[in-house]
């Protein structure tokens, strides 16, 4: 194998995130000579395709990780915790998209799109954690906004899509919608609450995970990846009845008055597309896009303040960040 080409494994390849990662890898310039698809026992032997070549799902074993240079974990947190050490002990760089390992001692939290990444890099570390996509979007926009003027106050509401819960979250929202329309009992294994035709600031007590935990993770990742000159926003995470794509409502109060055009020009650039006059970004329009879609307007009561409305494909942003973070980590290890 060429020294510049790598064998890659996707652990949790059958998940929504795993499938998106496979597609993004195929479309990227990542130097992968071979992509192995690994998953749980129920998926072993299932046929799939990588590019134009047929392949099948295999078990997460040391033998299947031999000579793998990068192991992307797109599995859920429990599966990642159970299997990541096998990949590490096989010598692979572990890239954790589940966030199960973001508090590990040697974990490198990465956000290639922002300038305020953690300065202390352990080049020998075998564990990379791409920052949460919502934290990446907020850090990117606020770093750009600072070019207009210093910010006095930032408040952000983030709208969490069902796809952040994987296929189970999507399926439960879908089934709740059907059951409500047919007056049937609602499935609640994931959210322990009605999400369909509803808006939630918290899930039920028996939910598979807590919105507050995700909100704290976003805030923690933001503080670690954003420039120290950017104010930490007040955050609220809510669950709307949408299947895919993050939405962001962001209030920014500047220290001085700025023109709308100057603000829009500062935000525009790599990874950000500003909506044309009369258009409004939405999660449907952001699906499959590499960019964050943004519109802005001045606040009606405070001429120093602006509202941003943004939409982004959560899985696309996360997998793009993961691939770029892996490339940077491999370069650091070579250097």
mmCIF file of C-alpha atoms in Angstrom, residues 20-322:
data_model
loop_
_atom_site.group_PDB
_atom_site.id
_atom_site.type_symbol
_atom_site.label_atom_id
_atom_site.label_comp_id
_atom_site.label_asym_id
_atom_site.label_seq_id
_atom_site.Cartn_x
_atom_site.Cartn_y
_atom_site.Cartn_z
ATOM 1 C CA UNK A 20 -23.464 9.688 5.599
ATOM 2 C CA UNK A 21 -19.789 9.277 6.482
ATOM 3 C CA UNK A 22 -19.332 6.606 3.822
ATOM 4 C CA UNK A 23 -20.910 8.827 1.171
ATOM 5 C CA UNK A 24 -18.905 11.868 2.259
ATOM 6 C CA UNK A 25 -15.656 9.887 2.222
ATOM 7 C CA UNK A 26 -16.399 8.705 -1.315
ATOM 8 C CA UNK A 27 -16.948 12.308 -2.421
ATOM 9 C CA UNK A 28 -13.937 13.748 -0.585
ATOM 10 C CA UNK A 29 -10.236 13.833 -1.374
ATOM 11 C CA UNK A 30 -9.412 11.760 1.708
ATOM 12 C CA UNK A 31 -6.596 9.363 0.701
ATOM 13 C CA UNK A 32 -8.449 6.104 1.402
ATOM 14 C CA UNK A 33 -7.414 3.038 -0.596
ATOM 15 C CA UNK A 34 -9.950 0.786 1.131
ATOM 16 C CA UNK A 35 -13.003 1.399 3.348
ATOM 17 C CA UNK A 36 -14.139 -1.396 5.670
ATOM 18 C CA UNK A 37 -17.699 -1.396 6.990
ATOM 19 C CA UNK A 38 -17.950 -2.701 10.563
ATOM 20 C CA UNK A 39 -21.025 -2.968 12.760
ATOM 21 C CA UNK A 40 -22.862 -5.016 15.389
ATOM 22 C CA UNK A 41 -23.726 -8.716 15.184
ATOM 23 C CA UNK A 42 -27.154 -8.072 13.624
ATOM 24 C CA UNK A 43 -25.560 -6.371 10.610
ATOM 25 C CA UNK A 44 -22.736 -8.840 9.926
ATOM 26 C CA UNK A 45 -22.915 -10.244 6.408
ATOM 27 C CA UNK A 46 -25.307 -7.641 5.027
ATOM 28 C CA UNK A 47 -24.376 -6.440 1.561
ATOM 29 C CA UNK A 48 -23.552 -2.815 0.856
ATOM 30 C CA UNK A 49 -21.424 -0.843 -1.565
ATOM 31 C CA UNK A 50 -18.448 1.478 -1.304
ATOM 32 C CA UNK A 51 -18.337 3.490 -4.486
ATOM 33 C CA UNK A 52 -18.920 1.033 -7.319
ATOM 34 C CA UNK A 53 -17.673 -1.996 -5.393
ATOM 35 C CA UNK A 54 -19.854 -4.418 -3.442
ATOM 36 C CA UNK A 55 -18.843 -5.168 0.130
ATOM 37 C CA UNK A 56 -20.431 -6.472 3.320
ATOM 38 C CA UNK A 57 -20.577 -5.623 6.997
ATOM 39 C CA UNK A 58 -18.012 -7.271 9.244
ATOM 40 C CA UNK A 59 -17.542 -7.590 12.997
ATOM 41 C CA UNK A 60 -15.457 -5.185 15.069
ATOM 42 C CA UNK A 61 -12.463 -7.420 15.787
ATOM 43 C CA UNK A 62 -8.714 -6.976 15.990
ATOM 44 C CA UNK A 63 -8.348 -9.075 12.828
ATOM 45 C CA UNK A 64 -10.679 -6.796 10.858
ATOM 46 C CA UNK A 65 -8.806 -3.734 12.122
ATOM 47 C CA UNK A 66 -5.366 -4.988 11.105
ATOM 48 C CA UNK A 67 -3.547 -2.373 9.006
ATOM 49 C CA UNK A 68 -6.445 0.088 9.430
ATOM 50 C CA UNK A 69 -5.005 3.580 9.693
ATOM 51 C CA UNK A 70 -8.204 5.420 10.687
ATOM 52 C CA UNK A 71 -11.248 3.997 12.473
ATOM 53 C CA UNK A 72 -14.251 6.329 12.377
ATOM 54 C CA UNK A 73 -16.762 5.498 15.127
ATOM 55 C CA UNK A 74 -20.223 6.468 13.867
ATOM 56 C CA UNK A 75 -21.891 4.108 16.344
ATOM 57 C CA UNK A 76 -23.859 5.063 19.446
ATOM 58 C CA UNK A 77 -22.033 5.942 22.657
ATOM 59 C CA UNK A 78 -22.364 2.504 24.262
ATOM 60 C CA UNK A 79 -21.022 0.682 21.188
ATOM 61 C CA UNK A 80 -18.123 3.126 20.910
ATOM 62 C CA UNK A 81 -17.130 2.651 24.551
ATOM 63 C CA UNK A 82 -17.286 -1.120 24.132
ATOM 64 C CA UNK A 83 -15.099 -1.340 21.020
ATOM 65 C CA UNK A 84 -12.855 1.704 20.682
ATOM 66 C CA UNK A 85 -9.949 0.167 22.618
ATOM 67 C CA UNK A 86 -9.740 -2.652 20.048
ATOM 68 C CA UNK A 87 -9.149 -0.078 17.314
ATOM 69 C CA UNK A 88 -6.659 1.854 19.433
ATOM 70 C CA UNK A 89 -4.713 -1.285 20.327
ATOM 71 C CA UNK A 90 -4.585 -2.196 16.636
ATOM 72 C CA UNK A 91 -2.720 1.052 16.017
ATOM 73 C CA UNK A 92 -5.545 2.952 14.307
ATOM 74 C CA UNK A 93 -6.295 6.621 14.769
ATOM 75 C CA UNK A 94 -9.747 6.636 16.412
ATOM 76 C CA UNK A 95 -12.147 9.380 15.272
ATOM 77 C CA UNK A 96 -15.166 9.435 17.593
ATOM 78 C CA UNK A 97 -18.355 10.887 16.107
ATOM 79 C CA UNK A 98 -20.448 9.584 19.028
ATOM 80 C CA UNK A 99 -18.837 11.908 21.645
ATOM 81 C CA UNK A 100 -18.560 8.960 24.020
ATOM 82 C CA UNK A 101 -14.841 9.653 24.407
ATOM 83 C CA UNK A 102 -14.680 13.455 24.471
ATOM 84 C CA UNK A 103 -13.691 13.446 28.146
ATOM 85 C CA UNK A 104 -10.889 10.897 27.717
ATOM 86 C CA UNK A 105 -7.522 12.229 28.882
ATOM 87 C CA UNK A 106 -5.793 12.054 25.492
ATOM 88 C CA UNK A 107 -8.767 13.056 23.332
ATOM 89 C CA UNK A 108 -8.125 15.882 20.850
ATOM 90 C CA UNK A 109 -11.310 17.899 20.295
ATOM 91 C CA UNK A 110 -11.097 19.300 16.764
ATOM 92 C CA UNK A 111 -12.935 21.835 14.626
ATOM 93 C CA UNK A 112 -11.086 22.466 11.351
ATOM 94 C CA UNK A 113 -13.553 25.223 10.388
ATOM 95 C CA UNK A 114 -12.766 27.487 13.349
ATOM 96 C CA UNK A 115 -9.632 29.303 14.460
ATOM 97 C CA UNK A 116 -9.786 28.778 18.195
ATOM 98 C CA UNK A 117 -8.986 25.079 18.344
ATOM 99 C CA UNK A 118 -7.280 23.672 21.434
ATOM 100 C CA UNK A 119 -3.663 24.806 21.359
ATOM 101 C CA UNK A 120 -2.196 21.872 23.228
ATOM 102 C CA UNK A 121 -1.926 18.995 20.774
ATOM 103 C CA UNK A 122 -0.733 15.555 21.750
ATOM 104 C CA UNK A 123 0.728 14.421 18.439
ATOM 105 C CA UNK A 124 1.004 10.854 19.717
ATOM 106 C CA UNK A 125 -2.698 10.718 20.653
ATOM 107 C CA UNK A 126 -4.735 8.098 18.833
ATOM 108 C CA UNK A 127 -8.087 9.690 19.682
ATOM 109 C CA UNK A 128 -9.739 12.572 17.806
ATOM 110 C CA UNK A 129 -13.227 13.888 18.610
ATOM 111 C CA UNK A 130 -14.811 16.228 16.025
ATOM 112 C CA UNK A 131 -16.693 19.008 17.803
ATOM 113 C CA UNK A 132 -20.500 18.890 17.876
ATOM 114 C CA UNK A 133 -21.857 20.330 14.589
ATOM 115 C CA UNK A 134 -24.005 22.899 16.418
ATOM 116 C CA UNK A 135 -20.922 24.155 18.280
ATOM 117 C CA UNK A 136 -19.006 24.316 14.992
ATOM 118 C CA UNK A 137 -21.725 26.387 13.300
ATOM 119 C CA UNK A 138 -22.027 28.833 16.205
ATOM 120 C CA UNK A 139 -18.262 29.261 16.562
ATOM 121 C CA UNK A 140 -17.859 29.821 12.830
ATOM 122 C CA UNK A 141 -20.597 32.476 12.664
ATOM 123 C CA UNK A 142 -19.529 34.328 15.805
ATOM 124 C CA UNK A 143 -15.872 34.424 14.805
ATOM 125 C CA UNK A 144 -16.942 36.012 11.511
ATOM 126 C CA UNK A 145 -19.338 38.423 13.269
ATOM 127 C CA UNK A 146 -16.529 39.779 15.425
ATOM 128 C CA UNK A 147 -14.902 41.227 12.296
ATOM 129 C CA UNK A 148 -17.733 43.806 12.224
ATOM 130 C CA UNK A 149 -17.586 44.873 15.877
ATOM 131 C CA UNK A 150 -17.091 43.513 19.373
ATOM 132 C CA UNK A 151 -20.143 41.654 20.623
ATOM 133 C CA UNK A 152 -21.885 42.631 23.851
ATOM 134 C CA UNK A 153 -24.491 39.848 24.059
ATOM 135 C CA UNK A 154 -25.141 36.611 22.173
ATOM 136 C CA UNK A 155 -28.192 34.387 22.736
ATOM 137 C CA UNK A 156 -28.782 31.284 20.615
ATOM 138 C CA UNK A 157 -31.683 28.854 20.352
ATOM 139 C CA UNK A 158 -30.752 25.598 18.614
ATOM 140 C CA UNK A 159 -33.409 23.366 17.083
ATOM 141 C CA UNK A 160 -32.434 19.705 17.404
ATOM 142 C CA UNK A 161 -33.492 17.307 14.604
ATOM 143 C CA UNK A 162 -34.639 13.739 15.202
ATOM 144 C CA UNK A 163 -31.687 12.436 13.166
ATOM 145 C CA UNK A 164 -29.403 13.360 16.081
ATOM 146 C CA UNK A 165 -30.959 10.300 17.742
ATOM 147 C CA UNK A 166 -30.147 8.116 14.761
ATOM 148 C CA UNK A 167 -32.601 5.890 12.954
ATOM 149 C CA UNK A 168 -34.525 5.134 16.171
ATOM 150 C CA UNK A 169 -35.259 8.821 16.703
ATOM 151 C CA UNK A 170 -36.370 9.293 13.100
ATOM 152 C CA UNK A 171 -38.567 6.193 13.199
ATOM 153 C CA UNK A 172 -40.219 7.192 16.476
ATOM 154 C CA UNK A 173 -41.090 10.675 15.195
ATOM 155 C CA UNK A 174 -42.484 9.132 12.003
ATOM 156 C CA UNK A 175 -44.560 6.575 13.885
ATOM 157 C CA UNK A 176 -45.822 9.168 16.364
ATOM 158 C CA UNK A 177 -47.036 11.283 13.449
ATOM 159 C CA UNK A 178 -48.884 8.337 11.894
ATOM 160 C CA UNK A 179 -50.366 7.198 15.204
ATOM 161 C CA UNK A 180 -51.611 10.661 16.137
ATOM 162 C CA UNK A 181 -53.427 10.988 12.832
ATOM 163 C CA UNK A 182 -55.042 7.574 13.340
ATOM 164 C CA UNK A 183 -55.765 8.108 17.067
ATOM 165 C CA UNK A 184 -53.425 5.311 18.171
ATOM 166 C CA UNK A 185 -51.117 5.205 21.238
ATOM 167 C CA UNK A 186 -47.735 6.845 20.740
ATOM 168 C CA UNK A 187 -44.382 5.034 20.859
ATOM 169 C CA UNK A 188 -42.127 6.803 23.378
ATOM 170 C CA UNK A 189 -39.048 4.588 23.779
ATOM 171 C CA UNK A 190 -36.665 7.297 22.523
ATOM 172 C CA UNK A 191 -38.146 10.592 23.730
ATOM 173 C CA UNK A 192 -40.572 9.460 26.461
ATOM 174 C CA UNK A 193 -42.728 12.343 25.224
ATOM 175 C CA UNK A 194 -44.777 13.474 22.245
ATOM 176 C CA UNK A 195 -42.497 15.104 19.660
ATOM 177 C CA UNK A 196 -44.836 14.921 16.645
ATOM 178 C CA UNK A 197 -46.814 18.182 16.205
ATOM 179 C CA UNK A 198 -45.061 19.477 19.319
ATOM 180 C CA UNK A 199 -42.074 21.494 20.569
ATOM 181 C CA UNK A 200 -40.095 20.354 23.607
ATOM 182 C CA UNK A 201 -37.549 21.978 25.908
ATOM 183 C CA UNK A 202 -37.044 18.657 27.691
ATOM 184 C CA UNK A 203 -37.816 14.977 27.158
ATOM 185 C CA UNK A 204 -39.557 12.612 29.521
ATOM 186 C CA UNK A 205 -37.697 11.114 32.466
ATOM 187 C CA UNK A 206 -37.266 7.752 30.697
ATOM 188 C CA UNK A 207 -35.891 9.175 27.443
ATOM 189 C CA UNK A 208 -32.835 7.502 25.933
ATOM 190 C CA UNK A 209 -30.869 10.705 26.495
ATOM 191 C CA UNK A 210 -31.361 14.143 28.032
ATOM 192 C CA UNK A 211 -31.581 17.418 26.106
ATOM 193 C CA UNK A 212 -29.727 19.162 28.932
ATOM 194 C CA UNK A 213 -26.751 16.826 28.459
ATOM 195 C CA UNK A 214 -26.565 17.648 24.746
ATOM 196 C CA UNK A 215 -26.927 21.368 25.468
ATOM 197 C CA UNK A 216 -24.015 21.231 27.921
ATOM 198 C CA UNK A 217 -21.918 19.311 25.396
ATOM 199 C CA UNK A 218 -22.532 21.973 22.745
ATOM 200 C CA UNK A 219 -21.593 24.727 25.209
ATOM 201 C CA UNK A 220 -18.462 22.863 26.316
ATOM 202 C CA UNK A 221 -17.322 22.171 22.756
ATOM 203 C CA UNK A 222 -17.990 25.790 21.773
ATOM 204 C CA UNK A 223 -15.775 27.117 24.553
ATOM 205 C CA UNK A 224 -12.947 24.823 23.465
ATOM 206 C CA UNK A 225 -13.042 25.503 19.720
ATOM 207 C CA UNK A 226 -14.042 29.177 19.471
ATOM 208 C CA UNK A 227 -11.624 32.066 19.619
ATOM 209 C CA UNK A 228 -11.127 33.380 23.158
ATOM 210 C CA UNK A 229 -12.166 36.821 21.840
ATOM 211 C CA UNK A 230 -15.669 35.557 21.025
ATOM 212 C CA UNK A 231 -18.256 35.817 23.841
ATOM 213 C CA UNK A 232 -19.789 32.604 25.106
ATOM 214 C CA UNK A 233 -23.442 32.581 24.002
ATOM 215 C CA UNK A 234 -26.372 31.830 26.245
ATOM 216 C CA UNK A 235 -27.807 28.626 24.778
ATOM 217 C CA UNK A 236 -31.116 26.821 24.700
ATOM 218 C CA UNK A 237 -31.642 23.531 22.888
ATOM 219 C CA UNK A 238 -35.178 22.586 21.867
ATOM 220 C CA UNK A 239 -36.702 19.622 20.050
ATOM 221 C CA UNK A 240 -39.068 20.513 17.193
ATOM 222 C CA UNK A 241 -40.931 17.893 15.135
ATOM 223 C CA UNK A 242 -38.368 17.876 12.307
ATOM 224 C CA UNK A 243 -36.458 14.900 10.980
ATOM 225 C CA UNK A 244 -33.194 16.351 9.762
ATOM 226 C CA UNK A 245 -31.057 19.484 9.880
ATOM 227 C CA UNK A 246 -30.184 21.910 12.670
ATOM 228 C CA UNK A 247 -31.876 25.298 12.857
ATOM 229 C CA UNK A 248 -30.358 28.289 14.699
ATOM 230 C CA UNK A 249 -31.948 31.509 15.923
ATOM 231 C CA UNK A 250 -29.125 33.776 17.117
ATOM 232 C CA UNK A 251 -29.413 37.238 18.687
ATOM 233 C CA UNK A 252 -26.208 39.302 18.539
ATOM 234 C CA UNK A 253 -25.867 42.718 20.184
ATOM 235 C CA UNK A 254 -22.810 44.656 19.000
ATOM 236 C CA UNK A 255 -20.877 47.343 20.842
ATOM 237 C CA UNK A 256 -21.541 49.761 17.975
ATOM 238 C CA UNK A 257 -23.986 50.142 15.112
ATOM 239 C CA UNK A 258 -23.121 48.320 11.874
ATOM 240 C CA UNK A 259 -24.642 48.215 8.411
ATOM 241 C CA UNK A 260 -26.575 45.092 7.444
ATOM 242 C CA UNK A 261 -24.491 44.755 4.289
ATOM 243 C CA UNK A 262 -21.216 44.910 6.226
ATOM 244 C CA UNK A 263 -22.458 42.251 8.634
ATOM 245 C CA UNK A 264 -23.549 39.973 5.785
ATOM 246 C CA UNK A 265 -20.217 40.439 4.029
ATOM 247 C CA UNK A 266 -18.325 39.509 7.208
ATOM 248 C CA UNK A 267 -20.334 36.309 7.648
ATOM 249 C CA UNK A 268 -19.990 35.193 4.027
ATOM 250 C CA UNK A 269 -17.083 33.025 2.947
ATOM 251 C CA UNK A 270 -15.949 29.431 3.177
ATOM 252 C CA UNK A 271 -18.643 27.140 4.634
ATOM 253 C CA UNK A 272 -21.250 29.952 4.839
ATOM 254 C CA UNK A 273 -23.801 31.020 2.224
ATOM 255 C CA UNK A 274 -25.848 34.177 2.789
ATOM 256 C CA UNK A 275 -29.445 34.046 1.579
ATOM 257 C CA UNK A 276 -30.548 36.530 -1.045
ATOM 258 C CA UNK A 277 -33.042 39.247 -0.141
ATOM 259 C CA UNK A 278 -36.500 37.780 0.363
ATOM 260 C CA UNK A 279 -35.188 34.243 0.917
ATOM 261 C CA UNK A 280 -35.036 32.381 4.213
ATOM 262 C CA UNK A 281 -32.860 29.317 4.890
ATOM 263 C CA UNK A 282 -34.546 26.134 6.074
ATOM 264 C CA UNK A 283 -33.497 22.641 7.052
ATOM 265 C CA UNK A 284 -34.957 21.115 3.872
ATOM 266 C CA UNK A 285 -32.905 23.439 1.695
ATOM 267 C CA UNK A 286 -29.784 22.706 3.757
ATOM 268 C CA UNK A 287 -30.060 18.914 3.299
ATOM 269 C CA UNK A 288 -26.984 17.523 1.591
ATOM 270 C CA UNK A 289 -25.262 20.920 1.543
ATOM 271 C CA UNK A 290 -21.698 21.484 2.745
ATOM 272 C CA UNK A 291 -22.503 25.079 3.709
ATOM 273 C CA UNK A 292 -24.336 26.757 6.573
ATOM 274 C CA UNK A 293 -27.236 28.758 5.107
ATOM 275 C CA UNK A 294 -27.766 32.129 6.817
ATOM 276 C CA UNK A 295 -30.116 35.109 6.674
ATOM 277 C CA UNK A 296 -29.939 38.180 8.900
ATOM 278 C CA UNK A 297 -31.931 41.259 9.852
ATOM 279 C CA UNK A 298 -31.573 44.130 12.267
ATOM 280 C CA UNK A 299 -33.489 43.875 15.540
ATOM 281 C CA UNK A 300 -36.610 46.049 15.524
ATOM 282 C CA UNK A 301 -35.949 47.525 18.989
ATOM 283 C CA UNK A 302 -32.146 47.781 19.157
ATOM 284 C CA UNK A 303 -30.225 49.172 16.198
ATOM 285 C CA UNK A 304 -26.975 47.706 17.586
ATOM 286 C CA UNK A 305 -28.415 44.181 17.414
ATOM 287 C CA UNK A 306 -29.044 41.598 14.698
ATOM 288 C CA UNK A 307 -30.934 38.344 14.366
ATOM 289 C CA UNK A 308 -29.376 35.478 12.437
ATOM 290 C CA UNK A 309 -31.471 32.586 11.157
ATOM 291 C CA UNK A 310 -29.330 29.661 10.019
ATOM 292 C CA UNK A 311 -29.842 26.087 8.848
ATOM 293 C CA UNK A 312 -27.305 23.308 8.385
ATOM 294 C CA UNK A 313 -27.274 19.597 7.581
ATOM 295 C CA UNK A 314 -26.162 18.205 10.938
ATOM 296 C CA UNK A 315 -24.835 14.887 9.619
ATOM 297 C CA UNK A 316 -23.088 16.483 6.657
ATOM 298 C CA UNK A 317 -21.344 19.125 8.786
ATOM 299 C CA UNK A 318 -20.266 16.508 11.316
ATOM 300 C CA UNK A 319 -18.873 14.043 8.781
ATOM 301 C CA UNK A 320 -17.050 16.773 6.857
ATOM 302 C CA UNK A 321 -15.482 17.951 10.124
ATOM 303 C CA UNK A 322 -14.535 14.385 11.071
#
